[in-house]
PDB file of C-alpha atoms and ligand atoms in Angstrom:
ATOM      1  CA  UNK A   1     -49.509  41.846  36.453  1.00  0.00           C
ATOM      2  CA  UNK A   2     -49.524  38.854  38.647  1.00  0.00           C
ATOM      3  CA  UNK A   3     -47.424  36.681  40.667  1.00  0.00           C
ATOM      4  CA  UNK A   4     -47.625  33.012  39.431  1.00  0.00           C
ATOM      5  CA  UNK A   5     -47.141  30.019  41.586  1.00  0.00           C
ATOM      6  CA  UNK A   6     -43.779  27.959  40.838  1.00  0.00           C
ATOM      7  CA  UNK A   7     -44.331  24.307  40.676  1.00  0.00           C
ATOM      8  CA  UNK A   8     -41.851  22.700  43.337  1.00  0.00           C
ATOM      9  CA  UNK A   9     -39.895  19.472  42.460  1.00  0.00           C
ATOM     10  CA  UNK A  10     -40.649  16.671  42.462  1.00  0.00           C
ATOM     11  CA  UNK A  11     -44.190  17.585  40.889  1.00  0.00           C
ATOM     12  CA  UNK A  12     -44.810  15.420  38.080  1.00  0.00           C
ATOM     13  CA  UNK A  13     -45.948  18.505  35.941  1.00  0.00           C
ATOM     14  CA  UNK A  14     -42.158  19.545  35.785  1.00  0.00           C
ATOM     15  CA  UNK A  15     -41.750  16.621  33.632  1.00  0.00           C
ATOM     16  CA  UNK A  16     -44.363  17.651  30.821  1.00  0.00           C
ATOM     17  CA  UNK A  17     -42.766  18.456  27.400  1.00  0.00           C
ATOM     18  CA  UNK A  18     -43.927  21.920  26.349  1.00  0.00           C
ATOM     19  CA  UNK A  19     -45.735  22.414  23.070  1.00  0.00           C
ATOM     20  CA  UNK A  20     -44.735  25.092  20.518  1.00  0.00           C
ATOM     21  CA  UNK A  21     -46.489  28.529  20.625  1.00  0.00           C
ATOM     22  CA  UNK A  22     -48.512  28.852  17.322  1.00  0.00           C
ATOM     23  CA  UNK A  23     -49.194  32.239  17.440  1.00  0.00           C
ATOM     24  CA  UNK A  24     -47.744  35.098  19.601  1.00  0.00           C
ATOM     25  CA  UNK A  25     -50.866  36.726  21.044  1.00  0.00           C
ATOM     26  CA  UNK A  26     -51.724  39.498  23.659  1.00  0.00           C
ATOM     27  CA  UNK A  27     -52.292  36.265  26.014  1.00  0.00           C
ATOM     28  CA  UNK A  28     -48.847  35.293  25.160  1.00  0.00           C
ATOM     29  CA  UNK A  29     -47.450  38.822  26.126  1.00  0.00           C
ATOM     30  CA  UNK A  30     -49.596  39.003  29.391  1.00  0.00           C
ATOM     31  CA  UNK A  31     -48.045  35.443  30.270  1.00  0.00           C
ATOM     32  CA  UNK A  32     -44.419  36.957  29.602  1.00  0.00           C
ATOM     33  CA  UNK A  33     -44.989  39.794  31.794  1.00  0.00           C
ATOM     34  CA  UNK A  34     -46.392  37.686  34.742  1.00  0.00           C
ATOM     35  CA  UNK A  35     -43.303  35.216  34.096  1.00  0.00           C
ATOM     36  CA  UNK A  36     -40.788  38.084  34.537  1.00  0.00           C
ATOM     37  CA  UNK A  37     -42.560  39.792  37.513  1.00  0.00           C
ATOM     38  CA  UNK A  38     -42.478  36.126  39.163  1.00  0.00           C
ATOM     39  CA  UNK A  39     -38.838  35.721  38.330  1.00  0.00           C
ATOM     40  CA  UNK A  40     -37.760  39.036  39.853  1.00  0.00           C
ATOM     41  CA  UNK A  41     -39.915  38.689  42.896  1.00  0.00           C
ATOM     42  CA  UNK A  42     -38.497  35.112  43.692  1.00  0.00           C
ATOM     43  CA  UNK A  43     -35.812  36.189  43.023  1.00  0.00           C
ATOM     44  CA  UNK A  44     -34.164  34.497  40.159  1.00  0.00           C
ATOM     45  CA  UNK A  45     -32.339  34.953  36.783  1.00  0.00           C
ATOM     46  CA  UNK A  46     -34.719  32.842  34.770  1.00  0.00           C
ATOM     47  CA  UNK A  47     -38.070  31.082  34.486  1.00  0.00           C
ATOM     48  CA  UNK A  48     -39.526  28.504  31.876  1.00  0.00           C
ATOM     49  CA  UNK A  49     -43.336  28.514  31.517  1.00  0.00           C
ATOM     50  CA  UNK A  50     -43.177  24.907  32.555  1.00  0.00           C
ATOM     51  CA  UNK A  51     -42.451  26.112  36.074  1.00  0.00           C
ATOM     52  CA  UNK A  52     -45.589  28.184  36.349  1.00  0.00           C
ATOM     53  CA  UNK A  53     -47.598  25.002  34.971  1.00  0.00           C
ATOM     54  CA  UNK A  54     -48.066  26.400  31.374  1.00  0.00           C
ATOM     55  CA  UNK A  55     -46.725  23.970  28.877  1.00  0.00           C
ATOM     56  CA  UNK A  56     -45.938  26.167  26.150  1.00  0.00           C
ATOM     57  CA  UNK A  57     -42.353  26.764  24.904  1.00  0.00           C
ATOM     58  CA  UNK A  58     -41.540  30.175  26.546  1.00  0.00           C
ATOM     59  CA  UNK A  59     -38.455  31.294  28.685  1.00  0.00           C
ATOM     60  CA  UNK A  60     -37.621  34.545  30.257  1.00  0.00           C
ATOM     61  CA  UNK A  61     -34.126  35.249  31.447  1.00  0.00           C
ATOM     62  CA  UNK A  62     -32.348  38.305  33.125  1.00  0.00           C
ATOM     63  CA  UNK A  63     -28.860  38.161  34.566  1.00  0.00           C
ATOM     64  CA  UNK A  64     -28.451  41.747  34.936  1.00  0.00           C
ATOM     65  CA  UNK A  65     -28.090  43.524  38.560  1.00  0.00           C
ATOM     66  CA  UNK A  66     -30.648  46.235  37.912  1.00  0.00           C
ATOM     67  CA  UNK A  67     -33.410  43.898  36.278  1.00  0.00           C
ATOM     68  CA  UNK A  68     -33.214  45.884  32.933  1.00  0.00           C
ATOM     69  CA  UNK A  69     -32.010  43.336  30.414  1.00  0.00           C
ATOM     70  CA  UNK A  70     -34.821  40.857  30.020  1.00  0.00           C
ATOM     71  CA  UNK A  71     -34.458  38.199  27.271  1.00  0.00           C
ATOM     72  CA  UNK A  72     -37.578  36.416  26.036  1.00  0.00           C
ATOM     73  CA  UNK A  73     -37.367  33.413  23.996  1.00  0.00           C
ATOM     74  CA  UNK A  74     -40.516  31.758  22.462  1.00  0.00           C
ATOM     75  CA  UNK A  75     -40.039  28.370  20.909  1.00  0.00           C
ATOM     76  CA  UNK A  76     -36.200  28.399  21.327  1.00  0.00           C
ATOM     77  CA  UNK A  77     -34.075  26.157  19.299  1.00  0.00           C
ATOM     78  CA  UNK A  78     -30.360  25.545  19.760  1.00  0.00           C
ATOM     79  CA  UNK A  79     -28.405  25.929  16.468  1.00  0.00           C
ATOM     80  CA  UNK A  80     -24.834  25.672  17.617  1.00  0.00           C
ATOM     81  CA  UNK A  81     -22.881  24.997  20.751  1.00  0.00           C
ATOM     82  CA  UNK A  82     -19.228  25.058  21.674  1.00  0.00           C
ATOM     83  CA  UNK A  83     -16.935  23.882  24.587  1.00  0.00           C
ATOM     84  CA  UNK A  84     -18.088  22.795  27.933  1.00  0.00           C
ATOM     85  CA  UNK A  85     -17.825  23.589  31.540  1.00  0.00           C
ATOM     86  CA  UNK A  86     -19.008  22.923  34.967  1.00  0.00           C
ATOM     87  CA  UNK A  87     -20.878  25.681  36.904  1.00  0.00           C
ATOM     88  CA  UNK A  88     -22.962  25.688  39.979  1.00  0.00           C
ATOM     89  CA  UNK A  89     -26.710  25.842  39.312  1.00  0.00           C
ATOM     90  CA  UNK A  90     -29.812  26.589  41.354  1.00  0.00           C
ATOM     91  CA  UNK A  91     -33.605  26.314  40.537  1.00  0.00           C
ATOM     92  CA  UNK A  92     -36.542  28.185  41.796  1.00  0.00           C
ATOM     93  CA  UNK A  93     -38.442  24.641  41.685  1.00  0.00           C
ATOM     94  CA  UNK A  94     -35.751  23.025  43.718  1.00  0.00           C
ATOM     95  CA  UNK A  95     -35.076  25.666  46.610  1.00  0.00           C
ATOM     96  CA  UNK A  96     -31.931  25.671  48.566  1.00  0.00           C
ATOM     97  CA  UNK A  97     -30.190  22.977  46.313  1.00  0.00           C
ATOM     98  CA  UNK A  98     -27.041  24.061  44.281  1.00  0.00           C
ATOM     99  CA  UNK A  99     -25.116  21.730  42.379  1.00  0.00           C
ATOM    100  CA  UNK A 100     -22.744  21.527  39.498  1.00  0.00           C
ATOM    101  CA  UNK A 101     -23.882  20.747  36.027  1.00  0.00           C
ATOM    102  CA  UNK A 102     -21.730  20.695  32.782  1.00  0.00           C
ATOM    103  CA  UNK A 103     -23.187  22.667  29.962  1.00  0.00           C
ATOM    104  CA  UNK A 104     -21.863  24.152  26.652  1.00  0.00           C
ATOM    105  CA  UNK A 105     -19.935  27.376  27.119  1.00  0.00           C
ATOM    106  CA  UNK A 106     -21.277  29.310  24.159  1.00  0.00           C
ATOM    107  CA  UNK A 107     -24.479  28.667  22.504  1.00  0.00           C
ATOM    108  CA  UNK A 108     -26.430  30.147  19.532  1.00  0.00           C
ATOM    109  CA  UNK A 109     -30.238  30.245  19.944  1.00  0.00           C
ATOM    110  CA  UNK A 110     -32.960  30.878  17.528  1.00  0.00           C
ATOM    111  CA  UNK A 111     -36.427  32.102  18.802  1.00  0.00           C
ATOM    112  CA  UNK A 112     -39.212  34.190  18.434  1.00  0.00           C
ATOM    113  CA  UNK A 113     -39.591  37.601  20.031  1.00  0.00           C
ATOM    114  CA  UNK A 114     -42.530  39.191  21.845  1.00  0.00           C
ATOM    115  CA  UNK A 115     -43.693  40.439  18.368  1.00  0.00           C
ATOM    116  CA  UNK A 116     -43.425  36.885  16.986  1.00  0.00           C
ATOM    117  CA  UNK A 117     -40.301  37.750  14.782  1.00  0.00           C
ATOM    118  CA  UNK A 118     -37.314  35.519  14.324  1.00  0.00           C
ATOM    119  CA  UNK A 119     -33.943  36.476  15.912  1.00  0.00           C
ATOM    120  CA  UNK A 120     -30.933  34.768  16.483  1.00  0.00           C
ATOM    121  CA  UNK A 121     -28.916  35.189  19.983  1.00  0.00           C
ATOM    122  CA  UNK A 122     -25.317  34.240  20.754  1.00  0.00           C
ATOM    123  CA  UNK A 123     -24.759  33.668  24.461  1.00  0.00           C
ATOM    124  CA  UNK A 124     -21.802  32.805  26.834  1.00  0.00           C
ATOM    125  CA  UNK A 125     -21.191  32.858  30.641  1.00  0.00           C
ATOM    126  CA  UNK A 126     -24.310  32.641  32.852  1.00  0.00           C
ATOM    127  CA  UNK A 127     -26.491  33.742  30.115  1.00  0.00           C
ATOM    128  CA  UNK A 128     -25.701  30.544  28.156  1.00  0.00           C
ATOM    129  CA  UNK A 129     -26.032  28.373  31.283  1.00  0.00           C
ATOM    130  CA  UNK A 130     -29.315  29.875  32.158  1.00  0.00           C
ATOM    131  CA  UNK A 131     -30.800  29.516  28.646  1.00  0.00           C
ATOM    132  CA  UNK A 132     -29.645  25.889  28.562  1.00  0.00           C
ATOM    133  CA  UNK A 133     -31.202  25.373  32.009  1.00  0.00           C
ATOM    134  CA  UNK A 134     -34.525  26.919  30.867  1.00  0.00           C
ATOM    135  CA  UNK A 135     -34.665  25.045  27.679  1.00  0.00           C
ATOM    136  CA  UNK A 136     -34.182  21.757  29.708  1.00  0.00           C
ATOM    137  CA  UNK A 137     -37.340  22.834  31.822  1.00  0.00           C
ATOM    138  CA  UNK A 138     -39.356  22.932  28.383  1.00  0.00           C
ATOM    139  CA  UNK A 139     -38.258  19.212  27.699  1.00  0.00           C
ATOM    140  CA  UNK A 140     -39.462  18.230  31.131  1.00  0.00           C
ATOM    141  CA  UNK A 141     -35.980  18.055  32.645  1.00  0.00           C
ATOM    142  CA  UNK A 142     -34.982  19.654  35.962  1.00  0.00           C
ATOM    143  CA  UNK A 143     -31.082  20.145  36.644  1.00  0.00           C
ATOM    144  CA  UNK A 144     -30.875  17.656  39.365  1.00  0.00           C
ATOM    145  CA  UNK A 145     -31.562  14.891  36.676  1.00  0.00           C
ATOM    146  CA  UNK A 146     -27.851  15.401  35.657  1.00  0.00           C
ATOM    147  CA  UNK A 147     -26.801  14.174  39.181  1.00  0.00           C
ATOM    148  CA  UNK A 148     -26.249  10.523  40.225  1.00  0.00           C
ATOM    149  CA  UNK A 149     -29.401   8.568  41.487  1.00  0.00           C
ATOM    150  CA  UNK A 150     -28.066   8.547  44.988  1.00  0.00           C
ATOM    151  CA  UNK A 151     -27.852  12.605  45.102  1.00  0.00           C
ATOM    152  CA  UNK A 152     -31.181  12.750  43.452  1.00  0.00           C
ATOM    153  CA  UNK A 153     -32.703  10.709  46.232  1.00  0.00           C
ATOM    154  CA  UNK A 154     -30.954  12.475  48.852  1.00  0.00           C
ATOM    155  CA  UNK A 155     -32.359  16.040  47.432  1.00  0.00           C
ATOM    156  CA  UNK A 156     -35.736  14.542  47.440  1.00  0.00           C
ATOM    157  CA  UNK A 157     -35.577  13.369  51.212  1.00  0.00           C
ATOM    158  CA  UNK A 158     -34.003  16.685  51.912  1.00  0.00           C
ATOM    159  CA  UNK A 159     -36.916  19.022  50.130  1.00  0.00           C
ATOM    160  CA  UNK A 160     -39.576  16.487  51.721  1.00  0.00           C
ATOM    161  CA  UNK A 161     -38.109  17.090  55.385  1.00  0.00           C
ATOM    162  CA  UNK A 162     -37.954  20.717  54.669  1.00  0.00           C
ATOM    163  CA  UNK A 163     -41.522  20.897  53.492  1.00  0.00           C
ATOM    164  CA  UNK A 164     -42.738  18.961  56.519  1.00  0.00           C
ATOM    165  CA  UNK A 165     -40.871  21.258  58.846  1.00  0.00           C
ATOM    166  CA  UNK A 166     -42.251  24.349  57.181  1.00  0.00           C
ATOM    167  CA  UNK A 167     -46.086  23.163  56.890  1.00  0.00           C
TER     168      UNK A 167
HETATM  169  O1  LIG B 201     -35.027  27.887  36.181  1.00  0.00           O
HETATM  170  C1  LIG B 201     -34.879  28.638  37.337  1.00  0.00           C
HETATM  171  O2  LIG B 201     -35.587  27.899  38.305  1.00  0.00           O
HETATM  172  C2  LIG B 201     -34.419  29.823  37.523  1.00  0.00           C
HETATM  173  C3  LIG B 201     -32.829  29.607  37.971  1.00  0.00           C
HETATM  174  C4  LIG B 201     -31.785  29.971  36.798  1.00  0.00           C
HETATM  175  C5  LIG B 201     -30.383  29.392  36.989  1.00  0.00           C
HETATM  176  C6  LIG B 201     -29.678  30.042  37.984  1.00  0.00           C
HETATM  177  C7  LIG B 201     -28.233  29.611  38.063  1.00  0.00           C
HETATM  178  C8  LIG B 201     -27.708  28.681  37.050  1.00  0.00           C
HETATM  179  C9  LIG B 201     -28.581  28.268  36.129  1.00  0.00           C
HETATM  180  C10 LIG B 201     -30.041  28.522  36.105  1.00  0.00           C
HETATM  181  C11 LIG B 201     -32.502  30.649  39.074  1.00  0.00           C
HETATM  182  O3  LIG B 201     -32.694  31.843  38.981  1.00  0.00           O
HETATM  183  S1  LIG B 201     -31.991  29.955  40.709  1.00  0.00           S
HETATM  184  C12 LIG B 201     -31.810  31.530  41.470  1.00  0.00           C
HETATM  185  C13 LIG B 201     -30.557  32.204  41.312  1.00  0.00           C
HETATM  186  O4  LIG B 201     -29.533  31.747  40.533  1.00  0.00           O
HETATM  187  C14 LIG B 201     -30.302  33.574  41.662  1.00  0.00           C
HETATM  188  C15 LIG B 201     -31.163  34.072  42.400  1.00  0.00           C
HETATM  189  C16 LIG B 201     -30.990  35.459  42.894  1.00  0.00           C
HETATM  190  C17 LIG B 201     -29.946  36.367  42.211  1.00  0.00           C
HETATM  191  C18 LIG B 201     -28.985  35.758  41.553  1.00  0.00           C
HETATM  192  C19 LIG B 201     -29.208  34.282  41.218  1.00  0.00           C
HETATM  193 ZN1  LIG B 202     -35.014  25.817  36.976  1.00  0.00          ZN
END
């Protein structure tokens, strides 16, 4: 297994729209294992392939304390959503920034699993929030883009300053 490099906002590559996976192969499964290892090591509760500069529609999520409940979604599609609530979000591509974002409360997603089989998942709470956040990454959208232009420019300035100081 390997740890992958996570792209840091405002890297332009975070805005690429990911392509559908045409066939789930051993290479896909290797990428998924590496993504999961990278997410656990970060540590985080989700990761989209876009964040590791692979522009294919693959996400991994694990909100369990014991890192034993990995959810893998290949070519995820939102089939239903209900309600709406604000929740604080973070992002491994935007370190140190936590902001409230409004998302659907309950979602139903259809996707392929690691065997290439279609399945449907109903999610609520943090799992639903994470899946929506990761699906946005596949569309090239980073959560800070839900914030006002003023907040976004303050975040970019803060990240630039932090990177200058840690170089
Ligand atoms: O997409 C990402 O960069 C992962 C992101 C997922 C996420 C978290 C919270 C709300 C929405 C989406 C993260 O994992 S940020 C790190 C984080 O939340 C966390 C880290 C360690 C333990 C628990 C949570
Ligand atoms: Zn993110």
